[in-house]
mmCIF file of C-alpha atoms in Angstrom:
data_model
loop_
_atom_site.group_PDB
_atom_site.id
_atom_site.type_symbol
_atom_site.label_atom_id
_atom_site.label_comp_id
_atom_site.label_asym_id
_atom_site.label_seq_id
_atom_site.Cartn_x
_atom_site.Cartn_y
_atom_site.Cartn_z
ATOM 1 C CA MET A 1 99.235 102.059 105.290
ATOM 2 C CA THR A 2 99.243 105.492 103.846
ATOM 3 C CA ILE A 3 98.450 107.427 100.866
ATOM 4 C CA LEU A 4 97.021 105.306 98.098
ATOM 5 C CA LYS A 5 98.204 101.867 99.101
ATOM 6 C CA PHE A 6 96.788 100.674 95.841
ATOM 7 C CA LEU A 7 95.154 101.871 92.695
ATOM 8 C CA SER A 8 91.498 101.573 91.743
ATOM 9 C CA SER A 9 92.482 98.501 89.754
ATOM 10 C CA ALA A 10 95.664 96.782 90.835
ATOM 11 C CA ALA A 11 95.260 94.381 87.949
ATOM 12 C CA VAL A 12 95.774 97.345 85.633
ATOM 13 C CA CYS A 13 98.949 98.194 87.558
ATOM 14 C CA ALA A 14 100.285 94.693 87.120
ATOM 15 C CA ALA A 15 99.416 94.725 83.436
ATOM 16 C CA LEU A 16 101.173 98.062 83.038
ATOM 17 C CA ALA A 17 104.233 96.754 84.822
ATOM 18 C CA THR A 18 104.600 93.759 82.542
ATOM 19 C CA SER A 19 104.140 95.865 79.422
ATOM 20 C CA ILE A 20 106.963 98.271 80.258
ATOM 21 C CA ALA A 21 110.275 97.585 78.573
ATOM 22 C CA MET A 22 112.961 98.054 81.191
ATOM 23 C CA PRO A 23 116.585 98.538 80.134
ATOM 24 C CA ALA A 24 118.271 95.162 79.757
ATOM 25 C CA ASN A 25 121.190 96.270 81.912
ATOM 26 C CA ALA A 26 121.771 99.127 84.297
ATOM 27 C CA GLN A 27 125.106 100.900 84.336
ATOM 28 C CA GLU A 28 127.405 102.967 86.453
ATOM 29 C CA LYS A 29 126.064 106.484 87.006
ATOM 30 C CA ASP A 30 126.216 109.269 89.547
ATOM 31 C CA GLU A 31 122.644 110.621 89.622
ATOM 32 C CA PHE A 32 119.775 108.732 91.260
ATOM 33 C CA ARG A 33 116.135 109.375 92.088
ATOM 34 C CA LEU A 34 113.985 108.033 94.924
ATOM 35 C CA ALA A 35 110.205 108.418 95.212
ATOM 36 C CA TRP A 36 108.209 108.363 98.424
ATOM 37 C CA SER A 37 104.690 109.081 99.689
ATOM 38 C CA ILE A 38 103.132 110.199 102.960
ATOM 39 C CA TYR A 39 103.096 107.601 105.726
ATOM 40 C CA VAL A 40 104.336 107.688 109.299
ATOM 41 C CA GLY A 41 107.232 105.354 108.583
ATOM 42 C CA TRP A 42 108.221 107.114 105.369
ATOM 43 C CA MET A 43 108.277 110.691 106.656
ATOM 44 C CA PRO A 44 112.054 110.420 107.200
ATOM 45 C CA TRP A 45 112.514 110.522 103.417
ATOM 46 C CA GLY A 46 111.110 114.033 103.286
ATOM 47 C CA TYR A 47 113.248 115.079 106.223
ATOM 48 C CA LEU A 48 116.343 113.571 104.604
ATOM 49 C CA ASP A 49 115.733 115.790 101.611
ATOM 50 C CA GLU A 50 114.859 119.016 103.409
ATOM 51 C CA SER A 51 117.515 118.747 106.122
ATOM 52 C CA GLY A 52 120.394 118.203 103.698
ATOM 53 C CA ILE A 53 121.338 114.885 105.303
ATOM 54 C CA MET A 54 120.836 113.039 102.025
ATOM 55 C CA ASP A 55 123.025 115.562 100.208
ATOM 56 C CA LYS A 56 125.759 115.133 102.829
ATOM 57 C CA TRP A 57 125.881 111.369 102.374
ATOM 58 C CA ALA A 58 125.586 111.610 98.599
ATOM 59 C CA ASP A 59 128.529 114.026 98.540
ATOM 60 C CA LYS A 60 130.533 111.576 100.629
ATOM 61 C CA TYR A 61 130.212 109.010 97.846
ATOM 62 C CA GLY A 62 130.475 111.434 94.942
ATOM 63 C CA ILE A 63 126.912 111.025 93.736
ATOM 64 C CA ASP A 64 123.614 112.926 93.671
ATOM 65 C CA VAL A 65 120.396 111.503 95.100
ATOM 66 C CA GLU A 66 117.146 113.328 94.397
ATOM 67 C CA ILE A 67 114.231 112.511 96.707
ATOM 68 C CA VAL A 68 110.769 113.225 95.275
ATOM 69 C CA GLN A 69 107.457 113.134 97.124
ATOM 70 C CA ILE A 70 104.569 111.785 95.048
ATOM 71 C CA ASN A 71 101.078 112.161 96.476
ATOM 72 C CA ASP A 72 99.682 109.094 94.705
ATOM 73 C CA TYR A 73 101.314 106.048 96.270
ATOM 74 C CA VAL A 74 100.587 103.621 93.453
ATOM 75 C CA GLU A 75 101.668 106.138 90.862
ATOM 76 C CA SER A 76 105.028 106.334 92.630
ATOM 77 C CA ILE A 77 105.415 102.565 92.312
ATOM 78 C CA ASN A 78 104.339 102.648 88.674
ATOM 79 C CA GLN A 79 106.901 105.348 87.935
ATOM 80 C CA TYR A 80 109.601 103.301 89.633
ATOM 81 C CA THR A 81 108.517 100.262 87.631
ATOM 82 C CA SER A 82 108.758 102.238 84.395
ATOM 83 C CA GLY A 83 112.311 103.306 85.221
ATOM 84 C CA ALA A 84 111.603 106.941 86.129
ATOM 85 C CA PHE A 85 113.008 106.309 89.624
ATOM 86 C CA ASP A 86 115.777 104.109 90.955
ATOM 87 C CA GLY A 87 113.883 103.360 94.164
ATOM 88 C CA VAL A 88 110.537 103.868 95.862
ATOM 89 C CA SER A 89 108.967 103.514 99.296
ATOM 90 C CA ALA A 90 106.559 100.584 99.184
ATOM 91 C CA THR A 91 105.169 97.710 101.216
ATOM 92 C CA ASN A 92 106.359 94.156 100.722
ATOM 93 C CA MET A 93 102.969 93.244 99.272
ATOM 94 C CA ASP A 94 102.829 96.045 96.711
ATOM 95 C CA THR A 95 106.449 95.436 95.704
ATOM 96 C CA LEU A 96 105.660 91.788 95.070
ATOM 97 C CA SER A 97 102.568 92.534 93.015
ATOM 98 C CA ILE A 98 103.636 95.505 90.885
ATOM 99 C CA PRO A 99 107.347 95.749 90.016
ATOM 100 C CA SER A 100 108.390 92.216 90.951
ATOM 101 C CA GLY A 101 105.220 90.686 89.559
ATOM 102 C CA GLY A 102 105.827 92.742 86.423
ATOM 103 C CA GLY A 103 109.327 91.392 85.947
ATOM 104 C CA VAL A 104 111.374 94.266 87.404
ATOM 105 C CA ASP A 105 114.090 92.720 89.580
ATOM 106 C CA THR A 106 113.834 94.653 92.844
ATOM 107 C CA THR A 107 115.809 94.635 96.083
ATOM 108 C CA ALA A 108 114.537 95.625 99.516
ATOM 109 C CA LEU A 109 117.406 97.939 100.440
ATOM 110 C CA ILE A 110 115.910 99.076 103.755
ATOM 111 C CA ILE A 111 113.260 97.504 105.967
ATOM 112 C CA GLY A 112 112.054 100.553 107.832
ATOM 113 C CA ASP A 113 109.241 99.230 109.986
ATOM 114 C CA TYR A 114 106.167 97.092 110.133
ATOM 115 C CA SER A 115 102.650 98.257 110.756
ATOM 116 C CA ASN A 116 101.714 97.457 114.345
ATOM 117 C CA GLY A 117 98.270 99.006 114.493
ATOM 118 C CA ASN A 118 98.437 101.665 111.771
ATOM 119 C CA ASP A 119 96.057 99.716 109.517
ATOM 120 C CA ALA A 120 92.573 98.997 110.817
ATOM 121 C CA VAL A 121 89.135 97.586 110.077
ATOM 122 C CA ILE A 122 86.584 100.100 111.393
ATOM 123 C CA LEU A 123 82.866 99.524 111.885
ATOM 124 C CA LYS A 124 80.308 102.230 112.488
ATOM 125 C CA GLY A 125 78.760 101.460 115.837
ATOM 126 C CA GLU A 126 78.951 98.463 118.123
ATOM 127 C CA GLY A 127 79.790 95.007 116.878
ATOM 128 C CA SER A 128 82.562 92.588 115.993
ATOM 129 C CA LEU A 129 84.089 91.140 112.854
ATOM 130 C CA ALA A 130 81.220 88.674 112.707
ATOM 131 C CA ASP A 131 78.864 91.638 112.295
ATOM 132 C CA LEU A 132 80.408 92.461 108.920
ATOM 133 C CA VAL A 133 78.321 89.675 107.388
ATOM 134 C CA ASP A 134 76.198 91.144 104.540
ATOM 135 C CA LYS A 135 77.654 94.613 105.100
ATOM 136 C CA PRO A 136 79.566 96.490 102.374
ATOM 137 C CA VAL A 137 83.136 97.406 103.308
ATOM 138 C CA ASN A 138 84.891 100.401 101.794
ATOM 139 C CA LEU A 139 88.634 100.121 101.168
ATOM 140 C CA VAL A 140 91.365 100.642 98.597
ATOM 141 C CA GLU A 141 90.740 97.456 96.673
ATOM 142 C CA LEU A 142 93.574 94.944 96.263
ATOM 143 C CA SER A 143 95.741 96.843 98.735
ATOM 144 C CA VAL A 144 97.185 95.966 102.115
ATOM 145 C CA SER A 145 93.796 97.057 103.460
ATOM 146 C CA HIS A 146 92.199 94.274 101.431
ATOM 147 C CA TYR A 147 94.786 91.852 102.773
ATOM 148 C CA LEU A 148 94.188 92.974 106.367
ATOM 149 C CA LEU A 149 90.448 92.488 105.962
ATOM 150 C CA ALA A 150 91.000 88.970 104.636
ATOM 151 C CA ARG A 151 93.285 88.146 107.566
ATOM 152 C CA GLY A 152 90.739 89.517 110.033
ATOM 153 C CA LEU A 153 87.796 87.656 108.528
ATOM 154 C CA ASP A 154 89.793 84.441 108.607
ATOM 155 C CA THR A 155 90.113 84.711 112.406
ATOM 156 C CA VAL A 156 86.339 84.381 112.760
ATOM 157 C CA GLY A 157 85.800 81.798 110.044
ATOM 158 C CA LEU A 158 84.490 84.247 107.454
ATOM 159 C CA SER A 159 85.583 85.242 103.968
ATOM 160 C CA GLU A 160 84.960 88.108 101.596
ATOM 161 C CA ALA A 161 82.056 86.152 100.131
ATOM 162 C CA ASP A 162 80.197 86.614 103.430
ATOM 163 C CA LEU A 163 80.266 90.404 103.125
ATOM 164 C CA GLY A 164 77.832 92.641 101.350
ATOM 165 C CA GLY A 165 80.601 93.420 98.894
ATOM 166 C CA VAL A 166 83.845 95.383 98.832
ATOM 167 C CA VAL A 167 83.559 98.990 97.658
ATOM 168 C CA ASN A 168 86.731 100.334 96.071
ATOM 169 C CA THR A 169 87.376 103.738 97.642
ATOM 170 C CA SER A 170 90.425 105.953 97.211
ATOM 171 C CA ASP A 171 92.214 106.851 100.411
ATOM 172 C CA ALA A 172 91.755 110.474 99.372
ATOM 173 C CA ASP A 173 87.978 109.955 99.654
ATOM 174 C CA MET A 174 87.893 107.670 102.687
ATOM 175 C CA ILE A 175 87.143 110.253 105.385
ATOM 176 C CA ALA A 176 84.354 111.824 103.350
ATOM 177 C CA ALA A 177 82.977 108.381 102.532
ATOM 178 C CA TYR A 178 82.892 107.398 106.194
ATOM 179 C CA ALA A 179 80.705 110.424 106.896
ATOM 180 C CA THR A 180 77.996 109.257 104.476
ATOM 181 C CA ASP A 181 75.039 107.168 105.575
ATOM 182 C CA ASP A 182 75.723 104.461 102.995
ATOM 183 C CA VAL A 183 79.128 103.525 104.415
ATOM 184 C CA GLN A 184 78.980 101.030 107.271
ATOM 185 C CA ALA A 185 82.583 99.870 107.549
ATOM 186 C CA VAL A 186 85.968 100.874 106.198
ATOM 187 C CA VAL A 187 89.504 99.528 106.155
ATOM 188 C CA THR A 188 92.289 102.083 105.914
ATOM 189 C CA TRP A 189 95.644 103.219 107.301
ATOM 190 C CA ASN A 190 97.104 106.093 109.271
ATOM 191 C CA PRO A 191 96.804 109.032 109.361
ATOM 192 C CA LEU A 192 93.273 108.291 108.124
ATOM 193 C CA VAL A 193 92.580 105.799 110.930
ATOM 194 C CA SER A 194 93.473 108.423 113.530
ATOM 195 C CA GLU A 195 91.351 111.067 111.829
ATOM 196 C CA ILE A 196 88.311 108.808 111.574
ATOM 197 C CA THR A 197 88.499 107.486 115.129
ATOM 198 C CA ALA A 198 89.180 110.930 116.631
ATOM 199 C CA SER A 199 86.325 112.630 114.771
ATOM 200 C CA ASN A 200 83.656 109.937 115.001
ATOM 201 C CA PRO A 201 82.566 108.602 118.404
ATOM 202 C CA ASP A 202 80.845 105.687 116.637
ATOM 203 C CA ALA A 203 84.097 104.467 115.038
ATOM 204 C CA ASN A 204 84.767 100.953 116.337
ATOM 205 C CA VAL A 205 88.124 99.363 115.474
ATOM 206 C CA LEU A 206 87.438 95.648 114.986
ATOM 207 C CA PHE A 207 90.858 94.456 113.862
ATOM 208 C CA ASP A 208 94.205 96.090 113.228
ATOM 209 C CA SER A 209 97.649 95.255 111.955
ATOM 210 C CA SER A 210 99.009 94.596 115.436
ATOM 211 C CA LYS A 211 97.184 91.257 115.117
ATOM 212 C CA VAL A 212 99.366 90.380 112.103
ATOM 213 C CA ALA A 213 102.595 91.913 113.389
ATOM 214 C CA GLY A 214 105.503 91.642 110.990
ATOM 215 C CA GLU A 215 103.389 90.911 107.936
ATOM 216 C CA ILE A 216 102.969 94.422 106.522
ATOM 217 C CA LEU A 217 106.527 95.653 106.007
ATOM 218 C CA ASP A 218 107.401 99.175 104.871
ATOM 219 C CA LEU A 219 110.455 99.262 102.650
ATOM 220 C CA MET A 220 112.685 101.318 100.435
ATOM 221 C CA VAL A 221 113.105 99.152 97.372
ATOM 222 C CA VAL A 222 115.541 99.769 94.531
ATOM 223 C CA ASN A 223 116.319 98.350 91.132
ATOM 224 C CA THR A 224 118.573 95.354 91.707
ATOM 225 C CA GLN A 225 120.818 95.910 88.675
ATOM 226 C CA THR A 226 121.222 99.595 89.488
ATOM 227 C CA LEU A 227 122.277 98.696 93.023
ATOM 228 C CA GLU A 228 124.724 96.040 91.838
ATOM 229 C CA ASP A 229 126.317 98.447 89.377
ATOM 230 C CA ASN A 230 126.379 101.333 91.852
ATOM 231 C CA PRO A 231 127.057 100.149 95.402
ATOM 232 C CA ASN A 232 127.814 103.719 96.487
ATOM 233 C CA PHE A 233 124.145 104.469 95.839
ATOM 234 C CA GLY A 234 123.177 101.873 98.430
ATOM 235 C CA LYS A 235 125.795 103.086 100.893
ATOM 236 C CA ALA A 236 124.718 106.727 100.667
ATOM 237 C CA VAL A 237 120.997 106.025 100.982
ATOM 238 C CA VAL A 238 121.375 103.598 103.881
ATOM 239 C CA GLY A 239 123.864 105.833 105.671
ATOM 240 C CA ALA A 240 121.568 108.841 105.427
ATOM 241 C CA TRP A 241 118.542 106.820 106.543
ATOM 242 C CA TYR A 242 120.162 105.574 109.730
ATOM 243 C CA GLU A 243 121.450 109.025 110.617
ATOM 244 C CA VAL A 244 117.819 110.158 110.733
ATOM 245 C CA MET A 245 116.784 106.992 112.557
ATOM 246 C CA ALA A 246 119.272 107.888 115.303
ATOM 247 C CA LEU A 247 117.720 111.349 115.615
ATOM 248 C CA MET A 248 114.238 109.868 115.866
ATOM 249 C CA ALA A 249 115.338 107.261 118.394
ATOM 250 C CA SER A 250 116.808 110.004 120.570
ATOM 251 C CA GLY A 251 113.415 111.721 120.635
ATOM 252 C CA ASP A 252 114.644 114.844 118.828
ATOM 253 C CA GLU A 253 111.440 116.883 118.889
ATOM 254 C CA GLU A 254 112.614 119.320 116.221
ATOM 255 C CA VAL A 255 113.025 116.430 113.806
ATOM 256 C CA LEU A 256 109.788 114.737 114.839
ATOM 257 C CA THR A 257 107.845 117.999 114.633
ATOM 258 C CA ALA A 258 109.095 118.589 111.100
ATOM 259 C CA MET A 259 107.882 115.133 110.110
ATOM 260 C CA ALA A 260 104.576 115.646 111.892
ATOM 261 C CA GLU A 261 103.873 118.913 110.120
ATOM 262 C CA ALA A 262 104.839 117.456 106.752
ATOM 263 C CA SER A 263 102.338 114.647 107.302
ATOM 264 C CA GLY A 264 99.531 117.036 108.271
ATOM 265 C CA THR A 265 99.441 116.478 112.005
ATOM 266 C CA ASP A 266 101.081 117.777 115.163
ATOM 267 C CA LEU A 267 103.820 116.283 117.321
ATOM 268 C CA ALA A 268 101.379 114.444 119.567
ATOM 269 C CA GLY A 269 99.541 113.036 116.570
ATOM 270 C CA TYR A 270 102.733 111.861 114.937
ATOM 271 C CA LYS A 271 103.951 110.250 118.136
ATOM 272 C CA ALA A 272 100.624 108.415 118.371
ATOM 273 C CA GLN A 273 101.152 107.041 114.876
ATOM 274 C CA LEU A 274 104.708 106.038 115.728
ATOM 275 C CA ALA A 275 103.328 104.153 118.722
ATOM 276 C CA ALA A 276 101.405 101.967 116.258
ATOM 277 C CA THR A 277 104.511 101.426 114.147
ATOM 278 C CA GLU A 278 107.374 99.056 114.925
ATOM 279 C CA MET A 279 110.201 101.258 113.676
ATOM 280 C CA PHE A 280 113.588 99.670 113.181
ATOM 281 C CA PHE A 281 115.722 102.534 114.421
ATOM 282 C CA GLU A 282 118.785 100.297 114.643
ATOM 283 C CA PRO A 283 120.054 98.668 111.439
ATOM 284 C CA SER A 284 120.597 95.443 113.373
ATOM 285 C CA GLN A 285 116.838 95.302 113.988
ATOM 286 C CA ALA A 286 116.134 95.562 110.267
ATOM 287 C CA VAL A 287 118.726 92.880 109.533
ATOM 288 C CA ALA A 288 117.041 90.597 112.071
ATOM 289 C CA GLN A 289 113.638 91.223 110.487
ATOM 290 C CA ALA A 290 114.968 90.313 107.041
ATOM 291 C CA ALA A 291 116.482 87.129 108.489
ATOM 292 C CA SER A 292 113.327 86.217 110.400
ATOM 293 C CA LYS A 293 112.258 82.606 109.994
ATOM 294 C CA ASP A 294 108.685 83.913 109.615
ATOM 295 C CA LEU A 295 109.366 86.100 106.571
ATOM 296 C CA PRO A 296 109.311 83.327 103.922
ATOM 297 C CA ALA A 297 105.963 82.076 105.250
ATOM 298 C CA THR A 298 104.600 85.625 105.293
ATOM 299 C CA MET A 299 105.657 86.271 101.711
ATOM 300 C CA THR A 300 104.203 82.934 100.627
ATOM 301 C CA ASN A 301 100.866 83.830 102.226
ATOM 302 C CA ILE A 302 100.921 87.235 100.547
ATOM 303 C CA ALA A 303 101.708 85.644 97.191
ATOM 304 C CA GLU A 304 98.749 83.312 97.621
ATOM 305 C CA PHE A 305 96.490 86.272 98.439
ATOM 306 C CA LEU A 306 97.705 88.184 95.375
ATOM 307 C CA PHE A 307 97.300 85.168 93.104
ATOM 308 C CA ASP A 308 93.795 84.577 94.433
ATOM 309 C CA LYS A 309 92.942 88.180 93.530
ATOM 310 C CA GLY A 310 94.516 87.844 90.085
ATOM 311 C CA ILE A 311 97.237 90.453 90.625
ATOM 312 C CA LEU A 312 100.430 88.434 90.992
ATOM 313 C CA GLY A 313 101.617 89.397 87.532
ATOM 314 C CA VAL A 314 99.551 89.084 84.373
ATOM 315 C CA GLY A 315 98.997 85.464 83.475
ATOM 316 C CA ALA A 316 100.677 84.138 86.615
ATOM 317 C CA PRO A 317 100.125 80.356 86.520
ATOM 318 C CA SER A 318 100.337 79.900 90.282
ATOM 319 C CA ALA A 319 101.104 81.624 93.573
ATOM 320 C CA ASP A 320 104.725 80.525 93.051
ATOM 321 C CA PHE A 321 105.070 82.706 89.943
ATOM 322 C CA VAL A 322 107.496 85.212 91.516
ATOM 323 C CA GLY A 323 110.668 84.022 93.184
ATOM 324 C CA VAL A 324 111.611 85.777 96.430
ATOM 325 C CA GLU A 325 115.143 85.430 97.765
ATOM 326 C CA TYR A 326 116.086 85.887 101.435
ATOM 327 C CA PRO A 327 119.441 86.758 103.044
ATOM 328 C CA ASP A 328 120.366 83.129 103.682
ATOM 329 C CA GLY A 329 119.846 82.226 100.025
ATOM 330 C CA VAL A 330 116.500 80.506 100.574
ATOM 331 C CA ILE A 331 114.031 81.126 97.749
ATOM 332 C CA THR A 332 110.253 80.882 97.866
ATOM 333 C CA GLY A 333 108.324 80.772 94.631
ATOM 334 C CA ASP A 334 109.962 80.177 91.260
ATOM 335 C CA GLU A 335 113.762 80.024 91.602
ATOM 336 C CA ASN A 336 113.970 80.727 87.861
ATOM 337 C CA ASN A 337 112.017 83.978 88.207
ATOM 338 C CA VAL A 338 113.528 85.706 91.252
ATOM 339 C CA THR A 339 112.504 89.355 91.071
ATOM 340 C CA LEU A 340 112.269 90.288 94.752
ATOM 341 C CA ARG A 341 115.290 90.107 97.040
ATOM 342 C CA PHE A 342 115.670 90.819 100.744
ATOM 343 C CA ASP A 343 119.335 91.806 100.890
ATOM 344 C CA THR A 344 120.896 92.840 104.209
ATOM 345 C CA THR A 345 124.308 93.799 102.775
ATOM 346 C CA PHE A 346 123.999 97.549 103.225
ATOM 347 C CA MET A 347 121.976 97.470 106.443
ATOM 348 C CA GLN A 348 124.636 95.170 107.891
ATOM 349 C CA MET A 349 127.317 97.660 106.847
ATOM 350 C CA ALA A 350 125.414 100.321 108.779
ATOM 351 C CA ALA A 351 125.174 98.018 111.797
ATOM 352 C CA ASP A 352 128.918 97.394 111.592
ATOM 353 C CA GLY A 353 129.714 101.100 111.314
ATOM 354 C CA ALA A 354 131.242 100.430 107.892
ATOM 355 C CA LEU A 355 129.557 103.174 105.875
#
């Protein structure tokens, strides 16, 4: 995924999340703030802001929605967790581990896409996943990159213990790190994957997120109580989002070029990244993804990974520590500690033309 899909120590993030005193109850209000960071599937948030589409939908519902770009992905999640924002763009994994794991009841308002090749394990030179044995691997530790590596190693009967270690490397330093002699393999996300593979003939993609399709979801998550108290907030945000999705689906090159330039690439580069992203342009597609029979199993596997790494909330007694609720009312994890909810209410309204 993109910019800073996890901090140098995710355990610190989780500890911070649990130490933050959130307001006991949200309340009705008319001003809201969303945070987002650079990633192919999240570029619409910047366009929503700059184009005035968000303002149009906010005006329709008599509210104000401020959209703020934050260059440090994990910092954006931490600020959301602390209450500085009402929503944030995040993956399902990072939502589970930071705000939800920290006790902040959070709802996935929009499922925007899943990574379908945007995240990749890259080796310098020829070889396969089996050739990572005893080699150090650079990645943003305890991130979706770490998860992807674990999933890849599992396919060839290996584990992290078989490597020469995992080297925590900020995404901001990944390209420079790859260029050094000491680095033999990296795991990262687009646009970094594209930059590394385009600039280095020796870059060999061993495994990518298309092999775990549907597992790495990119979301807009919001505070559950805030959403319950202010349904017009959900309506405005979802309505604006799907207006831009329609423009993207139509191939509007003016819109796509604006997103490309904002992400530091050109139209061709952005289209290449979109090709490795399963975008849910239609709200019905997002609703179907949320209702997928595979989602509970995916979230259970992610919870087990996070617990194994010690980042499923401070002091989590088991991988079932956080309860996750799905649209049909099914709950995985602790039903007495539900702090992550996949709610299709507003996406379904968009699908029904009811916004």
